[in-house]
Amino acid sequence: EAAGEAEVRLLLQEARESIEAARSYRRELQQRLRGLHQAREQIKDSATLTRDVLEQHFSDLKGTLKKLLDERLMSLLQEVDVIEQESIKPLDECQKLIEHGVSTADDLLREGESAVDGDVGQQNEKLCNFTKKALHIQLDSLPEVPSLVDVPCLSAQLDDCLLTILKNQIFRHGTVASRPPVQLEEFVEKPGGILVRWCKVDDDFIAQDYRLQYRKSTASHFEDVYVGSETEFMVLHIDPNVDYQFRVCARGDGRQEWSPWSVPQIGCTTLVPHEWTTGLEGYSLSSRRNIALRNDSQSCGVLYSKAPTYFCGQTLTFRQTVGLPDRRDSLGVCVEQRNGDDSLQRDKAVCISTNGAVFVNGKEMTNQLPAVTSGSTVTFDMEVVQLGPCSNEGGNFKLRVTISSNNREVVFDWVLDQCCGSLYFGCSFSYPGWKVLVF
């Protein structure tokens, strides 16, 4: 009896395992069905879009060709009109001269006949007058009439080779590609931006340049956002929690035309953009408040971020245009805003000076980075290393900080007496001309 129960339990276990395997198998099949459906929709959607593009392109092409042909026809017809008018004008003048001569001859004939047939008493006088008149008219002088070989004979010279050339060009015009040589690979959320990465999927294709476009999901047209040789680009000015469509294409080495577009993909960021705080007298801000310019004001102080929007695990990047440096200048992050300071070279802050010196809680490190240059970037990366229990009341808290500038970096641990889920960023410059973009 015990053996029978064990056998039943074994059979039940096997049955349950078979049921679970069947469920897993069904899920896999359903997932593959969804993949097939997405593939079919992609083929149909891209085919529909390709048809629309082709029809619109050739419709525009036909309209342009018709306009060009009409313009050429009008030009040739005008040329015919000019030649006709210029060639007929001397013939019209000659015709008028001949018609006048015929009229004069008719009058002379009538006068001569009248003199011959007139009264004998007046005949001598009429004949004398007629003879003088006839001599005066110079009846032996005739106007020159051009022969047919000397006058223009218009004709149209139409070379049929144009049709052959057009036919050959048209038959080679346009291609339909089913596999773009480059595809979008990854979207990385950034505060107020998206880092877009792409890669080649055709090993035989040698890319010279890439072209990235994007649009809001509600927009009708894509716009260029990057053209260059890199395979990633940080797209800024992205509204958080809004879908954007991206696509990329490439241009082959030594070629002018672009490849087909990649499959459009949707990217989105949930991170609010970094912004400088407004109202500090010594700084002017851009419309999006992500660029700060140190102006000519004598006022000096630290410009902080609007909110603590920098989180550990992210990369904070500053890109600047330089002015006159000063040893108290600073770019960095801090735990809290503190009015009255003229630099981030203080406690509860880490920063880099414009001469490359690195400060942790107000103390200068031995390691130093290159001086900040115009157009270069300074990046801050942080990860949490907790030393002890952390609570709302505080505790030992350590952040591993990496600061990079001009292809060099320093790494150190920043010990704090409180947990910090997010940090402020800030900058300070003694002299005008400095401009800082943060992202």
CSV table of C-alpha atoms in Angstrom, one decimal:
chain,number,residue,atom,x,y,z
A,1,GLU,CA,0.0,0.0,0.0
A,2,ALA,CA,2.8,2.4,0.9
A,3,ALA,CA,4.5,1.5,-2.4
A,4,GLY,CA,1.3,2.3,-4.3
A,5,GLU,CA,1.0,5.7,-2.6
A,6,ALA,CA,4.7,6.5,-3.5
A,7,GLU,CA,4.0,5.6,-7.1
A,8,VAL,CA,0.9,7.8,-7.2
A,9,ARG,CA,2.9,10.7,-5.7
A,10,LEU,CA,5.6,10.1,-8.3
A,11,LEU,CA,3.1,10.1,-11.1
A,12,LEU,CA,1.5,13.3,-9.7
A,13,GLN,CA,4.9,15.0,-9.6
A,14,GLU,CA,5.6,13.9,-13.1
A,15,ALA,CA,2.2,15.1,-14.2
A,16,ARG,CA,2.7,18.5,-12.5
A,17,GLU,CA,6.1,18.8,-14.2
A,18,SER,CA,4.6,18.0,-17.5
A,19,ILE,CA,1.8,20.5,-17.0
A,20,GLU,CA,4.4,23.2,-16.1
A,21,ALA,CA,6.5,22.2,-19.1
A,22,ALA,CA,3.4,22.5,-21.3
A,23,ARG,CA,2.6,25.9,-19.9
A,24,SER,CA,6.2,27.1,-20.5
A,25,TYR,CA,6.0,25.6,-24.0
A,26,ARG,CA,2.8,27.4,-24.7
A,27,ARG,CA,4.2,30.7,-23.4
A,28,GLU,CA,7.2,30.3,-25.6
A,29,LEU,CA,5.0,29.6,-28.6
A,30,GLN,CA,2.8,32.6,-27.8
A,31,GLN,CA,5.8,34.8,-27.6
A,32,ARG,CA,7.0,33.5,-30.9
A,33,LEU,CA,3.6,34.2,-32.4
A,34,ARG,CA,3.8,37.7,-31.1
A,35,GLY,CA,7.2,38.0,-32.7
A,36,LEU,CA,5.9,36.7,-36.0
A,37,HIS,CA,3.0,39.2,-35.8
A,38,GLN,CA,5.4,42.1,-35.1
A,39,ALA,CA,7.6,40.9,-38.0
A,40,ARG,CA,4.6,40.7,-40.3
A,41,GLU,CA,3.4,44.2,-39.2
A,42,GLN,CA,6.9,45.6,-39.8
A,43,ILE,CA,7.0,44.1,-43.3
A,44,LYS,CA,3.6,45.5,-44.1
A,45,ASP,CA,4.1,48.9,-42.6
A,46,SER,CA,7.5,49.4,-44.2
A,47,ALA,CA,6.1,48.1,-47.5
A,48,THR,CA,3.2,50.6,-47.3
A,49,LEU,CA,5.6,53.4,-46.4
A,50,THR,CA,7.9,52.5,-49.2
A,51,ARG,CA,5.1,52.5,-51.7
A,52,ASP,CA,4.0,55.9,-50.6
A,53,VAL,CA,7.5,57.3,-50.8
A,54,LEU,CA,8.0,55.8,-54.3
A,55,GLU,CA,4.6,57.1,-55.6
A,56,GLN,CA,5.2,60.5,-54.2
A,57,HIS,CA,8.8,60.7,-55.6
A,58,PHE,CA,7.8,59.6,-59.1
A,59,SER,CA,4.8,61.9,-59.0
A,60,ASP,CA,7.0,64.8,-58.1
A,61,LEU,CA,9.5,63.6,-60.8
A,62,LYS,CA,6.8,63.5,-63.5
A,63,GLY,CA,5.6,67.0,-62.5
A,64,THR,CA,9.2,68.3,-62.6
A,65,LEU,CA,9.9,66.6,-66.0
A,66,LYS,CA,6.7,67.9,-67.5
A,67,LYS,CA,7.5,71.4,-66.3
A,68,LEU,CA,11.0,71.2,-67.8
A,69,LEU,CA,9.7,69.8,-71.1
A,70,ASP,CA,7.1,72.5,-71.3
A,71,GLU,CA,9.7,75.2,-70.6
A,72,ARG,CA,12.0,73.8,-73.3
A,73,LEU,CA,9.1,73.5,-75.8
A,74,MET,CA,8.1,77.1,-75.1
A,75,SER,CA,11.8,78.2,-75.6
A,76,LEU,CA,12.0,76.4,-79.0
A,77,LEU,CA,8.7,77.8,-80.2
A,78,GLN,CA,9.8,81.3,-79.3
A,79,GLU,CA,13.0,80.7,-81.2
A,80,VAL,CA,10.9,79.6,-84.3
A,81,ASP,CA,8.8,82.8,-84.0
A,82,VAL,CA,11.9,85.0,-83.9
A,83,ILE,CA,13.5,83.4,-86.9
A,84,GLU,CA,10.3,83.5,-88.8
A,85,GLN,CA,9.7,87.2,-88.1
A,86,GLU,CA,13.3,88.2,-88.9
A,87,SER,CA,13.3,86.2,-92.1
A,88,ILE,CA,10.0,87.4,-93.4
A,89,LYS,CA,10.6,91.1,-92.7
A,90,PRO,CA,12.9,91.8,-95.7
A,91,LEU,CA,10.5,89.8,-97.9
A,92,ASP,CA,7.6,92.0,-96.8
A,93,GLU,CA,9.6,95.1,-97.6
A,94,CYS,CA,10.6,93.7,-101.0
A,95,GLN,CA,6.9,92.8,-101.7
A,96,LYS,CA,5.9,96.3,-100.9
A,97,LEU,CA,8.5,97.7,-103.3
A,98,ILE,CA,7.4,95.3,-106.1
A,99,GLU,CA,3.7,96.1,-105.5
A,100,HIS,CA,4.5,99.8,-105.7
A,101,GLY,CA,6.4,99.2,-109.0
A,102,VAL,CA,3.4,97.2,-110.4
A,103,SER,CA,1.1,100.1,-109.5
A,104,THR,CA,3.4,102.6,-111.2
A,105,ALA,CA,3.7,100.4,-114.3
A,106,ASP,CA,-0.1,100.2,-114.5
A,107,ASP,CA,-0.4,103.9,-114.3
A,108,LEU,CA,2.3,104.3,-117.0
A,109,LEU,CA,0.6,101.8,-119.3
A,110,ARG,CA,-2.7,103.6,-119.1
A,111,GLU,CA,-1.0,106.9,-119.8
A,112,GLY,CA,0.9,105.5,-122.8
A,113,GLU,CA,-2.2,103.9,-124.3
A,114,SER,CA,-4.0,107.2,-123.9
A,115,ALA,CA,-1.2,109.1,-125.6
A,116,VAL,CA,-1.1,106.6,-128.5
A,117,ASP,CA,-4.8,106.5,-129.0
A,118,GLY,CA,-5.5,110.2,-128.4
A,119,ASP,CA,-6.4,113.1,-130.7
A,120,VAL,CA,-3.9,114.0,-133.4
A,121,GLY,CA,-3.7,117.6,-132.2
A,122,GLN,CA,-2.7,116.7,-128.7
A,123,GLN,CA,-0.9,113.5,-129.5
A,124,ASN,CA,2.6,115.0,-129.9
A,125,GLU,CA,2.5,116.7,-126.5
A,126,LYS,CA,1.1,113.5,-124.7
A,127,LEU,CA,3.7,111.3,-126.4
A,128,CYS,CA,6.5,113.6,-125.4
A,129,ASN,CA,5.3,113.7,-121.8
A,130,PHE,CA,4.9,110.0,-121.6
A,131,THR,CA,8.3,109.3,-123.1
A,132,LYS,CA,10.0,111.6,-120.5
A,133,LYS,CA,8.0,110.0,-117.7
A,134,ALA,CA,8.9,106.5,-118.9
A,135,LEU,CA,12.6,107.4,-119.0
A,136,HIS,CA,12.4,108.9,-115.5
A,137,ILE,CA,10.9,105.7,-114.0
A,138,GLN,CA,13.8,103.6,-115.2
A,139,LEU,CA,11.8,100.7,-116.5
A,140,ASP,CA,14.9,98.5,-116.8
A,141,SER,CA,15.6,98.6,-113.0
A,142,LEU,CA,14.0,95.6,-111.2
A,143,PRO,CA,14.2,94.8,-107.4
A,144,GLU,CA,16.3,91.8,-106.4
A,145,VAL,CA,14.2,88.8,-105.3
A,146,PRO,CA,16.0,86.2,-103.2
A,147,SER,CA,16.0,82.7,-104.5
A,148,LEU,CA,14.6,79.9,-102.4
A,149,VAL,CA,18.1,78.6,-101.5
A,150,ASP,CA,18.9,81.9,-100.0
A,151,VAL,CA,16.0,82.2,-97.6
A,152,PRO,CA,15.7,80.2,-94.3
A,153,CYS,CA,13.9,76.9,-94.2
A,154,LEU,CA,13.0,76.1,-90.6
A,155,SER,CA,13.1,72.6,-89.2
A,156,ALA,CA,13.2,70.9,-85.8
A,157,GLN,CA,16.3,68.9,-85.0
A,158,LEU,CA,15.2,66.3,-82.4
A,159,ASP,CA,17.8,63.8,-81.3
A,160,ASP,CA,16.3,60.5,-80.3
A,161,CYS,CA,19.3,59.6,-78.2
A,162,LEU,CA,17.7,61.7,-75.4
A,163,LEU,CA,15.0,59.1,-75.0
A,164,THR,CA,17.6,56.4,-74.8
A,165,ILE,CA,19.6,58.3,-72.2
A,166,LEU,CA,16.5,59.1,-70.2
A,167,LYS,CA,15.3,55.5,-70.5
A,168,ASN,CA,18.6,54.1,-69.2
A,169,GLN,CA,18.7,56.7,-66.4
A,170,ILE,CA,15.1,56.1,-65.4
A,171,PHE,CA,15.5,52.3,-65.3
A,172,ARG,CA,18.5,52.7,-63.0
A,173,HIS,CA,16.8,55.4,-60.8
A,174,GLY,CA,15.9,54.2,-57.3
A,175,THR,CA,16.4,51.0,-55.5
A,176,VAL,CA,14.4,49.0,-53.0
A,177,ALA,CA,16.4,47.6,-50.1
A,178,SER,CA,15.1,45.1,-47.6
A,179,ARG,CA,17.9,45.3,-45.0
A,180,PRO,CA,19.5,48.6,-44.0
A,181,PRO,CA,23.2,48.3,-43.2
A,182,VAL,CA,22.9,50.0,-39.8
A,183,GLN,CA,20.4,49.7,-37.0
A,184,LEU,CA,19.7,51.4,-33.7
A,185,GLU,CA,21.2,49.4,-30.8
A,186,GLU,CA,20.6,51.2,-27.4
A,187,PHE,CA,18.8,54.1,-25.7
A,188,VAL,CA,20.3,55.4,-22.4
A,189,GLU,CA,18.2,57.7,-20.4
A,190,LYS,CA,19.9,61.0,-19.4
A,191,PRO,CA,18.5,64.0,-17.6
A,192,GLY,CA,16.6,65.9,-20.3
A,193,GLY,CA,18.3,63.8,-23.0
A,194,ILE,CA,18.8,60.4,-24.5
A,195,LEU,CA,22.1,58.8,-25.4
A,196,VAL,CA,21.5,57.0,-28.7
A,197,ARG,CA,23.8,54.2,-29.9
A,198,TRP,CA,23.7,52.3,-33.2
A,199,CYS,CA,25.8,49.6,-35.0
A,200,LYS,CA,26.4,48.2,-38.4
A,201,VAL,CA,24.6,44.9,-39.2
A,202,ASP,CA,26.2,44.5,-42.6
A,203,ASP,CA,29.9,43.6,-42.3
A,204,ASP,CA,30.5,44.2,-46.0
A,205,PHE,CA,29.3,47.8,-45.7
A,206,ILE,CA,32.1,50.3,-45.0
A,207,ALA,CA,30.5,53.4,-43.4
A,208,GLN,CA,32.0,56.8,-43.8
A,209,ASP,CA,29.3,58.9,-42.1
A,210,TYR,CA,26.1,58.2,-40.1
A,211,ARG,CA,22.9,60.3,-40.1
A,212,LEU,CA,20.6,60.3,-37.0
A,213,GLN,CA,17.1,61.7,-37.1
A,214,TYR,CA,14.3,62.0,-34.6
A,215,ARG,CA,10.9,63.4,-34.1
A,216,LYS,CA,8.2,63.6,-31.4
A,217,SER,CA,5.6,60.9,-31.6
A,218,THR,CA,3.1,63.6,-32.5
A,219,ALA,CA,5.2,65.2,-35.2
A,220,SER,CA,4.9,64.4,-38.9
A,221,HIS,CA,8.5,64.9,-40.1
A,222,PHE,CA,11.9,63.7,-38.9
A,223,GLU,CA,14.7,66.2,-38.5
A,224,ASP,CA,18.4,65.7,-38.5
A,225,VAL,CA,20.1,65.7,-35.1
A,226,TYR,CA,23.5,64.3,-36.0
A,227,VAL,CA,25.7,63.7,-39.0
A,228,GLY,CA,29.2,62.3,-38.4
A,229,SER,CA,31.4,59.3,-38.0
A,230,GLU,CA,30.6,58.4,-34.4
A,231,THR,CA,28.3,55.5,-33.5
A,232,GLU,CA,26.6,57.3,-30.6
A,233,PHE,CA,25.1,60.7,-29.9
A,234,MET,CA,23.6,62.5,-26.9
A,235,VAL,CA,20.3,64.0,-28.0
A,236,LEU,CA,19.5,66.9,-25.7
A,237,HIS,CA,16.4,69.1,-25.2
A,238,ILE,CA,14.3,65.9,-24.8
A,239,ASP,CA,11.0,66.4,-22.8
A,240,PRO,CA,10.7,63.8,-20.0
A,241,ASN,CA,8.0,61.1,-20.3
A,242,VAL,CA,7.4,61.9,-24.0
A,243,ASP,CA,8.0,59.3,-26.7
A,244,TYR,CA,10.4,60.1,-29.5
A,245,GLN,CA,11.0,58.1,-32.7
A,246,PHE,CA,14.6,57.7,-33.9
A,247,ARG,CA,16.1,56.3,-37.1
A,248,VAL,CA,19.6,56.1,-38.5
A,249,CYS,CA,21.2,55.6,-41.9
A,250,ALA,CA,24.8,55.5,-43.3
A,251,ARG,CA,26.8,56.7,-46.2
A,252,GLY,CA,29.3,54.3,-47.8
A,253,ASP,CA,32.9,55.1,-48.2
A,254,GLY,CA,33.4,57.4,-51.1
A,255,ARG,CA,29.7,57.7,-51.9
A,256,GLN,CA,27.2,60.6,-51.9
A,257,GLU,CA,23.9,58.8,-51.4
A,258,TRP,CA,22.6,57.6,-48.1
A,259,SER,CA,21.6,54.0,-47.3
A,260,PRO,CA,18.0,53.1,-46.4
A,261,TRP,CA,16.8,54.1,-43.0
A,262,SER,CA,16.9,51.7,-40.1
A,263,VAL,CA,13.7,50.5,-38.5
A,264,PRO,CA,12.3,53.5,-36.4
A,265,GLN,CA,12.4,52.8,-32.7
A,266,ILE,CA,11.0,54.7,-29.8
A,267,GLY,CA,13.1,56.2,-27.0
A,268,CYS,CA,12.1,58.1,-23.9
A,269,THR,CA,13.6,59.5,-20.8
A,270,THR,CA,11.9,59.8,-17.4
A,271,LEU,CA,14.7,62.0,-16.0
A,272,VAL,CA,14.0,65.7,-15.7
A,273,PRO,CA,16.6,67.9,-17.3
A,274,HIS,CA,19.4,69.5,-15.3
A,275,GLU,CA,18.8,73.2,-14.8
A,276,TRP,CA,20.8,76.0,-13.2
A,277,THR,CA,18.9,78.1,-10.7
A,278,THR,CA,17.8,81.6,-11.7
A,279,GLY,CA,18.3,84.9,-10.0
A,280,LEU,CA,22.0,84.9,-9.3
A,281,GLU,CA,23.3,88.3,-10.4
A,282,GLY,CA,26.7,87.1,-11.8
A,283,TYR,CA,25.2,84.6,-14.3
A,284,SER,CA,23.0,84.7,-17.3
A,285,LEU,CA,21.1,81.6,-18.3
A,286,SER,CA,19.8,80.2,-21.6
A,287,SER,CA,16.1,79.8,-22.3
A,288,ARG,CA,16.3,76.1,-21.2
A,289,ARG,CA,18.4,77.1,-18.2
A,290,ASN,CA,21.0,74.3,-19.0
A,291,ILE,CA,23.7,76.8,-20.1
A,292,ALA,CA,25.1,79.4,-17.7
A,293,LEU,CA,27.3,82.4,-18.7
A,294,ARG,CA,29.4,84.3,-16.3
A,295,ASN,CA,28.6,87.9,-17.1
A,296,ASP,CA,30.4,91.2,-16.4
A,297,SER,CA,28.8,91.6,-13.0
A,298,GLN,CA,31.2,92.2,-10.1
A,299,SER,CA,29.0,89.9,-8.0
A,300,CYS,CA,30.7,86.6,-7.3
A,301,GLY,CA,29.3,83.4,-5.8
A,302,VAL,CA,28.3,79.8,-6.5
A,303,LEU,CA,25.7,79.1,-9.0
A,304,TYR,CA,23.8,75.9,-8.0
A,305,SER,CA,21.4,73.6,-9.8
A,306,LYS,CA,17.7,74.3,-9.5
A,307,ALA,CA,17.2,71.0,-7.6
A,308,PRO,CA,19.2,68.0,-6.5
A,309,THR,CA,18.8,66.2,-9.9
A,310,TYR,CA,22.1,64.3,-10.0
A,311,PHE,CA,21.7,60.7,-8.8
A,312,CYS,CA,24.5,58.2,-8.2
A,313,GLY,CA,24.9,55.8,-11.1
A,314,GLN,CA,24.5,58.6,-13.6
A,315,THR,CA,27.1,60.6,-15.4
A,316,LEU,CA,27.1,64.3,-14.9
A,317,THR,CA,28.8,66.2,-17.8
A,318,PHE,CA,30.0,69.8,-18.0
A,319,ARG,CA,31.1,71.3,-21.3
A,320,GLN,CA,32.5,74.8,-21.2
A,321,THR,CA,33.9,77.8,-23.1
A,322,VAL,CA,36.8,79.2,-21.1
A,323,GLY,CA,37.5,82.7,-19.8
A,324,LEU,CA,40.3,84.0,-17.6
A,325,PRO,CA,41.0,81.3,-14.9
A,326,ASP,CA,41.3,81.8,-11.2
A,327,ARG,CA,42.4,79.3,-8.5
A,328,ARG,CA,39.1,79.6,-6.7
A,329,ASP,CA,37.0,78.6,-9.8
A,330,SER,CA,35.1,75.4,-9.4
A,331,LEU,CA,32.9,72.8,-11.1
A,332,GLY,CA,31.4,70.0,-9.1
A,333,VAL,CA,28.6,68.5,-6.9
A,334,CYS,CA,27.6,69.1,-3.3
A,335,VAL,CA,25.2,67.8,-0.7
A,336,GLU,CA,23.4,71.1,-0.2
A,337,GLN,CA,23.1,74.6,-1.4
A,338,ARG,CA,24.9,77.1,0.8
A,339,ASN,CA,24.6,80.9,0.2
A,340,GLY,CA,27.6,83.1,0.9
A,341,ASP,CA,30.3,80.8,-0.4
A,342,ASP,CA,32.4,82.0,-3.4
A,343,SER,CA,33.5,78.5,-4.4
A,344,LEU,CA,32.7,74.8,-4.1
A,345,GLN,CA,36.1,74.2,-2.5
A,346,ARG,CA,34.4,73.6,0.8
A,347,ASP,CA,33.1,70.8,3.0
A,348,LYS,CA,30.3,68.5,1.7
A,349,ALA,CA,31.4,69.1,-1.9
A,350,VAL,CA,33.8,67.7,-4.5
A,351,CYS,CA,34.9,69.8,-7.4
A,352,ILE,CA,37.6,70.5,-10.0
A,353,SER,CA,39.2,73.9,-10.4
A,354,THR,CA,39.8,75.4,-13.8
A,355,ASN,CA,43.5,74.7,-13.4
A,356,GLY,CA,42.8,71.0,-12.9
A,357,ALA,CA,43.2,70.8,-9.1
A,358,VAL,CA,40.7,68.4,-7.4
A,359,PHE,CA,39.1,69.3,-4.0
A,360,VAL,CA,37.3,66.9,-1.6
A,361,ASN,CA,35.5,68.6,1.3
A,362,GLY,CA,37.6,71.7,0.8
A,363,LYS,CA,41.0,69.8,0.8
A,364,GLU,CA,43.1,69.7,-2.4
A,365,MET,CA,44.1,66.2,-3.6
A,366,THR,CA,47.6,65.2,-4.6
A,367,ASN,CA,46.4,64.0,-8.0
A,368,GLN,CA,45.6,66.7,-10.5
A,369,LEU,CA,43.8,66.7,-13.8
A,370,PRO,CA,44.7,68.8,-16.9
A,371,ALA,CA,43.5,72.4,-16.9
A,372,VAL,CA,40.0,72.9,-18.3
A,373,THR,CA,40.1,73.9,-22.0
A,374,SER,CA,37.4,75.4,-24.3
A,375,GLY,CA,35.1,72.8,-25.7
A,376,SER,CA,36.4,70.0,-23.4
A,377,THR,CA,34.2,68.0,-21.1
A,378,VAL,CA,34.4,67.3,-17.4
A,379,THR,CA,32.4,64.3,-16.1
A,380,PHE,CA,31.5,63.1,-12.7
A,381,ASP,CA,30.5,59.5,-12.0
A,382,MET,CA,29.6,58.2,-8.6
A,383,GLU,CA,28.6,54.9,-7.0
A,384,VAL,CA,27.6,54.2,-3.5
A,385,VAL,CA,29.8,52.3,-1.1
A,386,GLN,CA,28.1,52.1,2.3
A,387,LEU,CA,30.4,51.8,5.4
A,388,GLY,CA,27.8,51.4,8.1
A,389,PRO,CA,24.1,51.5,8.9
A,390,CYS,CA,22.4,54.3,7.1
A,391,SER,CA,19.2,55.8,8.4
A,392,ASN,CA,17.3,59.1,8.3
A,393,GLU,CA,19.3,60.1,11.3
A,394,GLY,CA,22.6,59.8,9.3
A,395,GLY,CA,25.5,57.4,9.4
A,396,ASN,CA,28.7,56.7,7.6
A,397,PHE,CA,28.2,56.9,3.9
A,398,LYS,CA,30.9,56.6,1.2
A,399,LEU,CA,30.7,57.5,-2.5
A,400,ARG,CA,33.3,56.3,-5.0
A,401,VAL,CA,33.8,59.3,-7.3
A,402,THR,CA,35.4,59.4,-10.7
A,403,ILE,CA,36.2,62.8,-12.3
A,404,SER,CA,37.4,62.8,-15.9
A,405,SER,CA,38.8,65.6,-17.9
A,406,ASN,CA,40.8,65.7,-21.2
A,407,ASN,CA,41.3,61.9,-21.3
A,408,ARG,CA,42.5,61.6,-17.8
A,409,GLU,CA,40.7,60.7,-14.6
A,410,VAL,CA,41.0,60.6,-10.8
A,411,VAL,CA,39.2,58.1,-8.6
A,412,PHE,CA,38.7,58.6,-4.8
A,413,ASP,CA,36.2,57.9,-2.0
A,414,TRP,CA,34.1,60.7,-0.6
A,415,VAL,CA,33.0,60.0,2.9
A,416,LEU,CA,29.8,61.7,4.2
A,417,ASP,CA,28.0,61.7,7.5
A,418,GLN,CA,24.6,61.3,5.9
A,419,CYS,CA,22.8,59.3,3.2
A,420,CYS,CA,22.5,61.2,-0.1
A,421,GLY,CA,20.0,59.9,-2.6
A,422,SER,CA,20.6,62.9,-4.9
A,423,LEU,CA,23.0,65.8,-5.1
A,424,TYR,CA,23.2,69.4,-6.3
A,425,PHE,CA,25.7,70.5,-8.9
A,426,GLY,CA,27.3,73.9,-9.1
A,427,CYS,CA,30.0,76.2,-10.5
A,428,SER,CA,31.8,79.4,-9.6
A,429,PHE,CA,34.0,81.6,-11.7
A,430,SER,CA,35.8,84.8,-10.7
A,431,TYR,CA,36.1,86.4,-14.2
A,432,PRO,CA,33.5,86.8,-17.0
A,433,GLY,CA,33.5,84.8,-20.3
A,434,TRP,CA,33.0,81.3,-18.8
A,435,LYS,CA,30.1,79.4,-20.3
A,436,VAL,CA,29.0,76.0,-19.0
A,437,LEU,CA,26.5,73.5,-20.5
A,438,VAL,CA,25.4,70.8,-18.1
A,439,PHE,CA,23.8,67.5,-19.1
